[in-house]
Amino acid sequence: MAVLKTVLYLLVYPGILFLFVYATFCEWFDRKVYARLQNRMGPTHTGPWGILQPVADFFKLMSKEDVVPEKADKILFTLLPIFGLAIVATAGLLLPIWHSNEAVVRMISFPGDIIVLLYLLSLPTLIFFLAGWSSTNFFSTIGGTRVLTMLFGYEVPLFMAVLSPAILANSWRLSEIALFYQKKPLLILPNLLGFVIALISVQAKLERTPFDIPHAETEIVGGTFTEYSGKKLAFFRLMIDIELVVSSGLVATVFLAGFPGGLWLGLLNFIIKTLFVIFFLSLIRALTSRIRVDQVVSFAWKYLAPLAILQLLVVILIKGLLL
Amino acid sequence: MTDIELMEKLKSFLGDKIVEMSNPGLRRVFMKVDPRNLAAVAVSLKKDLGLWYIAAISGVDVEDSFEILYHFGHDNGSLSVRTRIPKADPHIESISPIVPGAIFYERELQDMFGIIVDHIPDPRPLVVPDDWPAGNYPLRKDWKYERPPEIIPGGKQ
Amino acid sequence: MKFTIPIGPQHPALKEPISLRMTVEGEVIRDADIRLGYNHRGLEKLAEERTWIQNIYLMERICGICSHSHTTCYVQGVEKLMEIEPPKRGLYIRTLVAELERIHSHLLWLGVAGHEAGFDSFFMYTWRDREVVMDILEMISGNRVHYAMNTIGGVRRDLDDLQVKKILDGLEVLKKRTEYYFKIGANEPTFVARLAGVGYLSKERAMDLCAVGPTARASGVTRDVRKDDPYAAYDETPFDVCTADTCDVLGRTVVRIKELFESYKISEFLLKSLPAGGIAVKAPKRAKPNEVLSRYEAPRGENTHYIKSNGTDKPERLKVRAPTLANYPATVEMLRNGFIADIPLIFAAIDPCICCAERAVELVNARTGEEKALRFSELRKLADERFKNPSLKRNAVWPF
């Protein structure tokens, strides 16, 4: 029975099936908001209000011809999408939403899980780099190096921004951080700056405008994904969607007091708060133009990193004076 | 500068290099020079008259010779310098070292008429493919392109 | 490490085939080379076998965006050859369509620039508003792309009062929207960061390389055929030549937006002082042996046609120089020492119209030098053969 429960847990809820459904829904939401901001309709055709369009896209890609370049490292090239999907799905399990029973809590919630989550969210970047590099295409190679260059820009501000609420809550455990802010909601306010920094860094991590540099289509065609097609591309796209859900879940957990209220209310909380974060991400995407990779690094180190340090200082001061 | 001013200046700077000169319409001046003097004329036009802008180079196939027209533009009209080279020995001096913007027109001239532009900085073909069959110059009057007969699938031959 | 990346002939940044070969070192471009010839249709040769009237429609098809530019340039040359003078009203309508075309072309360019810079919202907005002027053009001429307004001796369609009113209303809308775009183009920080200082072309180099149109004007070269060599109704129309001195892509954007305002002004002036009378005179069939140089300021820069007649109803020679060809040498200069990320922007900033710049060769198979027509059944056979082979066998030689 316990085995069955674990399998159900991994495959259905909150495992891959739920993540798949919710990730495609989030992609639809993002696309719809983006389209409405641009005076377009967005997806309308598949399902009510086009809600099934991302699912349709996924299955369409799954049925397309799958081409592996002659000169590519075939094993690495094939394994990368699967690894990537596995990594982000694992990261999804660490979010403190699915804590319906104690056994599960003991398994996936532990002190320091915020660090593990951040680490798991950094791995996709390396996957993208390897994907670009192993394709042996000029455009992919340039895309791959751009992925790494950008990593040096946004990763440090993201870590510092996410750690500041953890310092204030005096815990490295996601569920405890969420619980702390549920008890003292006013303390969310000092972290507002961190919230903005985290939003921008997450935007960069997800490689969305203005940071869609590694796959800037007008410059380097598909960038890292130039040579990917068919099932592998479908996996990568699903991976990016799940990464969007997990990153926004992380931001919602540490900055917006998590998802209280048991199984059903908690789920509702999760959906509302992640969509809130995704809305902001879509807003940034619609309002900016793509910047150059050198501008990303200088922007991150000139503005984001100092502001993140300022945020840490504020948190430490508050902690010393008030708590 | 007006047409009359331009023509007076041309006369004073170029002198006997001008074979003939006409003013067929408002803001249009046509001038004929000897192909051997072309480079010297281009230098003089750019340095002395300030005609830095070349609008186009037209080649015309006229019976047994090629007529090449260099159309210069200035801030109140245009000047066309005409020169004529024999078809048997189609050589012309390049003006691209003097007016760098002329390079594409000269390359086009080479491709289309088979005129050999001497001392051109970049002699590669511009508009025809690299393996274009030699001796085919599309804009010569005797060049005819015969389209192969169209075969309708399943139809009569 | 230096390596060459091919931008084109097929690339998402290019809407038409051209090959830019970039030698890059890391993210920096060290050298650039332009290769043309993917889009040749043999129009100059073809024009020698068509009558004067047929050639109008041939010239229209040189390019879709500046279709009116090429016909006007051609038609006013032929009018001089035939020694006829079109009536005032015809000239005014011709100029009006030219300015509306400039508006539509510049709005299109703004959208393309936004898209190349990854600013898709800007692209969607400008192209939505471009529909206003497209509708106006459709109302005047019945067509959205090839207006077919020009004929030798005037224009083919007249304007009535209702149309004039509708055009003025449309221009009012566009004026407001353009002010908004000017604000975005000059203030949106990420957009400006992408445009400022990119694709530098100094005034001296612009003059050396004979750049034309907004590219030259953004480098501070005050050259505009409408002012220097007025044609149609421009000698009676008050307007300013817009220039900028930043010499970069931002300057080219600003010049184009300023020109939009000038075009609104010109169109309004033309509509308000539209003279009465006929719109066209009858043209003879033949032209005396003569030659003429016709110049026209297209949205992208100066358009030059050299026409030579030989007394028959066909031209002896028709040379077309489109503005894009004149801007290619300057583009190579601008691309050098730029970033890879700036290639699409710099290239788009000359508003390239590749099909304009290429007109002159017939269809010939590049490999064998002869055209080969494949039967449909042969094609089927080829497809079947490919289908039977395993699809992953990518090194298979294409069976031609």
XYZ file of C-alpha atoms in Angstrom, chain B residues 24 26-28 30 46 50 52-63 67 69 71-80 82 84 98-105 107-108 112-113 122 124-133 137-145 147-155 157, chain C residues 21 33-38 40 44-45 48-49 80 205-212 216 221-223 227-231 235 290-295 302 304 306 308 315-317 319-322 325-329 332 357-377:
150
model
C 18.788 68.431 -71.882
C 16.251 71.228 -65.774
C 18.836 69.950 -63.240
C 20.257 67.428 -65.704
C 25.270 65.211 -69.511
C 35.183 64.696 -56.099
C 32.503 68.169 -54.321
C 30.919 62.790 -53.585
C 27.708 60.992 -54.369
C 27.412 58.528 -57.242
C 23.812 57.521 -57.819
C 24.296 54.727 -60.332
C 26.384 53.412 -63.181
C 24.383 52.478 -66.268
C 25.780 50.343 -69.001
C 24.184 50.435 -72.436
C 24.872 48.046 -75.293
C 25.180 50.223 -78.423
C 25.938 48.179 -81.525
C 28.247 53.227 -73.372
C 27.127 56.458 -67.751
C 25.324 59.365 -62.658
C 26.468 61.786 -59.984
C 24.047 63.600 -57.728
C 24.611 66.929 -56.042
C 22.467 69.126 -53.854
C 20.637 70.722 -56.752
C 20.446 68.259 -59.610
C 22.632 65.688 -61.251
C 25.522 65.174 -63.635
C 25.915 62.155 -65.900
C 29.233 59.421 -70.406
C 32.221 54.807 -74.636
C 38.190 57.292 -55.584
C 34.476 56.848 -54.849
C 34.249 53.721 -52.598
C 30.474 53.622 -52.896
C 30.712 52.733 -56.587
C 32.028 49.236 -55.964
C 28.694 47.413 -56.185
C 27.703 49.148 -59.407
C 30.702 44.643 -59.957
C 27.209 44.584 -61.408
C 25.895 41.990 -66.674
C 27.940 43.261 -69.618
C 36.844 43.362 -55.219
C 34.115 38.723 -57.385
C 30.754 38.296 -59.096
C 27.987 40.195 -57.334
C 24.660 39.062 -58.716
C 25.434 35.954 -60.755
C 26.313 32.676 -59.032
C 29.955 31.777 -58.535
C 29.751 29.023 -61.134
C 27.885 31.059 -63.721
C 28.982 29.822 -67.166
C 26.376 38.444 -70.094
C 22.610 38.849 -69.731
C 22.215 42.516 -70.552
C 24.080 42.369 -73.862
C 21.628 42.724 -76.717
C 22.738 39.488 -78.395
C 22.181 37.415 -75.250
C 18.930 35.509 -75.456
C 17.657 33.185 -72.843
C 13.511 28.809 -71.500
C 13.414 25.014 -71.841
C 10.017 23.791 -73.076
C 7.650 23.214 -70.214
C 6.623 19.609 -69.725
C 3.139 19.107 -68.406
C 2.944 15.999 -66.238
C 0.742 13.430 -67.859
C 0.096 15.696 -70.843
C 4.844 15.848 -75.236
C 28.798 36.060 -43.877
C 30.650 40.066 -46.467
C 27.442 40.470 -48.451
C 26.462 38.074 -51.196
C 23.502 38.863 -53.439
C 21.790 36.996 -56.193
C 19.232 34.790 -54.491
C 16.937 37.677 -59.316
C 15.906 44.882 -66.633
C 16.248 42.430 -69.499
C 13.507 45.774 -72.976
C 10.908 43.438 -74.454
C 9.867 63.515 -70.171
C 32.207 57.515 -44.297
C 28.530 57.939 -45.185
C 29.578 60.375 -47.902
C 32.442 58.162 -49.118
C 30.243 55.107 -49.351
C 27.408 57.052 -51.018
C 24.764 56.121 -48.457
C 21.252 57.339 -49.228
C 22.650 59.016 -44.697
C 24.081 64.303 -44.485
C 21.320 66.632 -45.650
C 20.324 64.851 -48.824
C 14.315 68.963 -51.814
C 17.413 68.750 -54.039
C 15.720 67.696 -57.237
C 11.992 68.291 -56.723
C 9.626 66.231 -58.824
C 8.378 72.106 -55.370
C 16.344 60.131 -76.311
C 17.557 59.419 -72.830
C 16.511 60.573 -69.391
C 17.640 60.217 -65.791
C 14.789 60.058 -63.308
C 15.315 60.409 -59.556
C 17.088 57.711 -53.573
C 17.333 56.181 -59.808
C 17.985 55.698 -66.398
C 16.871 55.281 -73.060
C 12.675 51.056 -74.174
C 16.186 50.513 -75.463
C 17.570 50.304 -71.948
C 18.442 50.817 -65.638
C 17.022 50.636 -62.127
C 19.115 51.524 -59.104
C 17.200 50.804 -55.890
C 21.912 48.560 -53.209
C 23.438 51.962 -52.484
C 23.337 51.283 -48.751
C 25.053 47.886 -48.774
C 28.649 49.229 -48.697
C 29.383 46.377 -44.184
C 18.280 45.577 -55.240
C 18.218 42.482 -57.393
C 16.563 42.422 -60.744
C 18.684 41.114 -63.482
C 19.214 37.389 -64.131
C 17.050 34.588 -65.403
C 16.427 31.391 -63.477
C 19.410 29.139 -63.878
C 20.377 26.140 -61.805
C 23.404 27.276 -59.847
C 25.160 23.954 -60.124
C 24.787 22.938 -63.742
C 24.038 26.236 -65.435
C 20.899 24.898 -67.059
C 17.334 24.745 -65.946
C 15.830 21.350 -65.395
C 12.125 20.745 -65.232
C 11.123 17.769 -63.138
C 8.092 15.791 -64.029
C 5.549 15.328 -61.310
C 5.936 11.548 -61.482
